Amino acid sequence: MSERTFPWRTLLFVSVAINLLIVGAAAGAYSAGVRLERAAPPAATALAGPRAMMASLPADTRTKVRDQLARTWAETRALRQSAAQARRDAFDIAATEPFNAASVRSAFARVRSSDDAALAAFHNDMIEALAQMTPEQRQRAIAALRGASPIRRAASRDSVAQPATGAPLQPNAVTPRPRFRETVRERILERRERRRERQGPTP
């Protein structure tokens, strides 16, 4: 699978709040054989933080870390799917009338729990990678991660800031337009990822 066709945005699906998730997102690219030195399209350029972190690794450990990230990406597939389903369920419950605040609160608690489970393995990989760096390399890597932009959060802000087109929502509408668009987009991206996983990497 080429870097241009890899579903970068899908890899960011797990969490909208934790910037360090981007380290985990990079794992999919590394498992597809993407080289750090290759010129990146705009979507991949947004992952400059984890790329810089990988570049900060000693050459003899970079391959090991990359392979471990790839293994973690494969091993957490079920956890990522569970997190995606928990998020869909939460929105469905929130859109149900009569609105039940306790049920919605419990649903989003399950989202957080699912996100944490999926993120934990990638965070452990990141910690192991940082532990193999010199102090100078570690400071450069941390600075790069701090500067990494949370793509999904920015996209969410843009969608809310822009006025909706077409007819206005009715007073009794239960699903805000930006949230509905985002839910549809997530499902499309998830289906694309499943198709690519079934097809396997392109030689």
XYZ file of C-alpha atoms in Angstrom:
203
model
C 0.000 0.000 0.000
C 1.435 3.365 -0.940
C 1.733 6.316 1.427
C -0.621 8.322 -0.790
C -3.454 5.789 -0.430
C -2.940 4.894 3.229
C -5.928 5.997 5.372
C -4.091 8.498 7.566
C -7.264 10.144 8.860
C -8.745 6.774 9.776
C -5.753 6.078 12.003
C -6.598 9.205 13.989
C -10.140 7.960 14.609
C -9.443 6.483 18.030
C -9.264 9.747 19.985
C -10.030 13.425 19.486
C -8.253 14.586 22.595
C -4.788 13.016 22.907
C -2.101 14.388 20.607
C 0.214 11.468 21.275
C -2.185 9.144 19.493
C -0.503 10.355 16.313
C 2.461 8.165 17.271
C 0.190 5.164 17.044
C -1.243 6.409 13.772
C 2.214 6.357 12.244
C 2.442 2.622 12.900
C 0.164 1.800 10.005
C 2.380 3.688 7.610
C 5.498 1.973 8.888
C 3.864 -1.449 8.501
C 3.182 -0.537 4.876
C 6.877 0.155 4.313
C 6.681 3.939 4.228
C 10.108 5.562 4.426
C 10.651 8.533 6.704
C 12.650 10.334 4.040
C 9.926 10.153 1.382
C 8.181 13.361 0.389
C 4.780 13.338 2.033
C 1.389 14.519 0.789
C -0.522 17.074 2.919
C -2.280 14.447 5.052
C 1.008 12.776 5.937
C 2.763 16.108 6.475
C 0.466 16.658 9.433
C 2.220 13.675 11.046
C 5.546 15.484 11.145
C 5.735 15.006 14.919
C 5.990 11.196 14.962
C 8.216 11.264 11.875
C 10.601 13.573 13.698
C 10.461 11.326 16.742
C 11.381 8.290 14.655
C 14.181 10.244 13.001
C 15.529 11.042 16.476
C 16.009 7.345 17.228
C 19.461 5.818 16.869
C 19.729 4.113 13.486
C 20.238 0.664 15.014
C 16.990 0.862 17.006
C 14.765 2.656 14.495
C 13.872 -0.541 12.646
C 13.041 -2.350 15.892
C 10.739 0.444 17.026
C 9.090 0.638 13.615
C 8.463 -3.112 13.592
C 7.052 -3.005 17.113
C 4.658 -0.206 16.141
C 3.539 -2.269 13.159
C 2.909 -5.289 15.382
C 0.990 -3.160 17.859
C -1.132 -1.738 15.051
C -2.104 -5.251 13.970
C -2.641 -6.526 17.515
C -4.930 -3.636 18.500
C -7.260 -3.943 15.525
C -10.059 -5.400 17.663
C -9.584 -2.681 20.289
C -9.745 0.064 17.659
C -12.885 -1.433 16.174
C -14.409 -1.619 19.649
C -13.624 2.055 20.226
C -15.212 2.974 16.901
C -18.346 1.007 17.751
C -18.544 2.570 21.223
C -18.465 6.024 19.660
C -21.215 5.165 17.172
C -23.324 3.710 19.973
C -22.858 6.831 22.077
C -24.090 9.103 19.297
C -27.046 6.813 18.630
C -28.011 6.900 22.302
C -27.598 10.681 22.415
C -29.919 10.997 19.404
C -32.640 8.880 21.010
C -35.751 10.574 22.384
C -36.701 10.985 25.111
C -33.175 12.078 25.968
C -31.703 10.139 28.888
C -28.716 11.980 30.335
C -27.638 9.039 32.493
C -27.580 6.664 29.513
C -25.638 9.144 27.391
C -23.156 9.710 30.205
C -22.605 5.957 30.548
C -22.211 5.581 26.782
C -19.483 8.203 26.604
C -17.794 6.638 29.629
C -17.572 3.454 27.532
C -16.075 5.517 24.709
C -13.355 6.797 27.025
C -12.663 3.309 28.333
C -12.403 1.898 24.803
C -10.141 4.750 23.708
C -7.849 4.193 26.693
C -7.534 0.489 25.923
C -6.584 1.163 22.302
C -4.181 3.972 23.175
C -2.329 2.200 25.974
C -0.338 -0.112 23.706
C 0.808 2.754 21.464
C 1.770 4.869 24.452
C 3.857 1.981 25.778
C 5.613 1.738 22.412
C 6.283 5.471 22.505
C 7.735 5.214 26.022
C 9.988 2.332 24.951
C 11.187 4.384 21.987
C 11.943 7.411 24.171
C 13.841 5.192 26.602
C 16.241 4.139 23.832
C 17.230 7.731 22.989
C 19.984 9.895 24.388
C 18.816 12.893 26.457
C 19.363 15.199 23.479
C 17.464 12.919 21.094
C 14.672 12.550 23.626
C 14.250 16.309 23.988
C 14.060 16.734 20.194
C 11.501 13.957 19.908
C 9.332 15.347 22.710
C 9.473 18.822 21.178
C 8.343 17.350 17.841
C 5.442 15.521 19.481
C 4.354 18.633 21.340
C 4.245 20.521 18.061
C 2.166 17.846 16.302
C -1.241 19.218 15.365
C -4.284 17.204 16.475
C -5.788 16.879 12.988
C -9.122 15.521 13.986
C -9.753 18.203 16.598
C -8.910 20.966 14.127
C -11.177 19.438 11.498
C -13.968 19.235 14.050
C -13.579 22.911 14.930
C -13.703 23.877 11.258
C -16.886 21.893 10.648
C -18.619 23.546 13.599
C -17.427 27.039 12.695
C -18.747 26.890 9.138
C -22.464 27.623 8.706
C -24.526 24.678 7.518
C -25.865 24.836 3.995
C -29.385 24.054 2.886
C -32.538 24.167 4.973
C -32.144 25.042 8.668
C -32.570 22.335 11.272
C -36.044 22.004 12.708
C -36.495 22.787 16.421
C -37.101 19.112 17.234
C -34.063 17.843 15.312
C -31.951 15.546 17.486
C -28.744 15.341 15.432
C -26.735 18.544 14.756
C -25.600 18.756 11.155
C -21.833 18.896 11.870
C -22.037 15.852 14.129
C -24.087 13.921 11.581
C -21.593 14.721 8.800
C -18.730 13.626 11.020
C -20.439 10.344 11.889
C -21.086 9.566 8.218
C -17.493 10.459 7.324
C -16.138 8.177 10.049
C -18.190 5.242 8.817
C -17.026 5.759 5.226
C -13.392 5.911 6.321
C -13.806 2.801 8.442
C -15.255 0.849 5.501
C -12.351 1.949 3.319
C -9.875 0.774 5.916
C -11.546 -2.636 6.151
C -11.410 -3.014 2.358
C -7.710 -2.148 2.321
C -7.017 -4.624 5.124
C -8.782 -7.390 3.189
C -6.853 -6.559 0.017
C -3.507 -6.504 1.829
C -0.513 -4.239 1.139
C 0.344 -3.372 -2.422
C 3.721 -4.900 -3.470
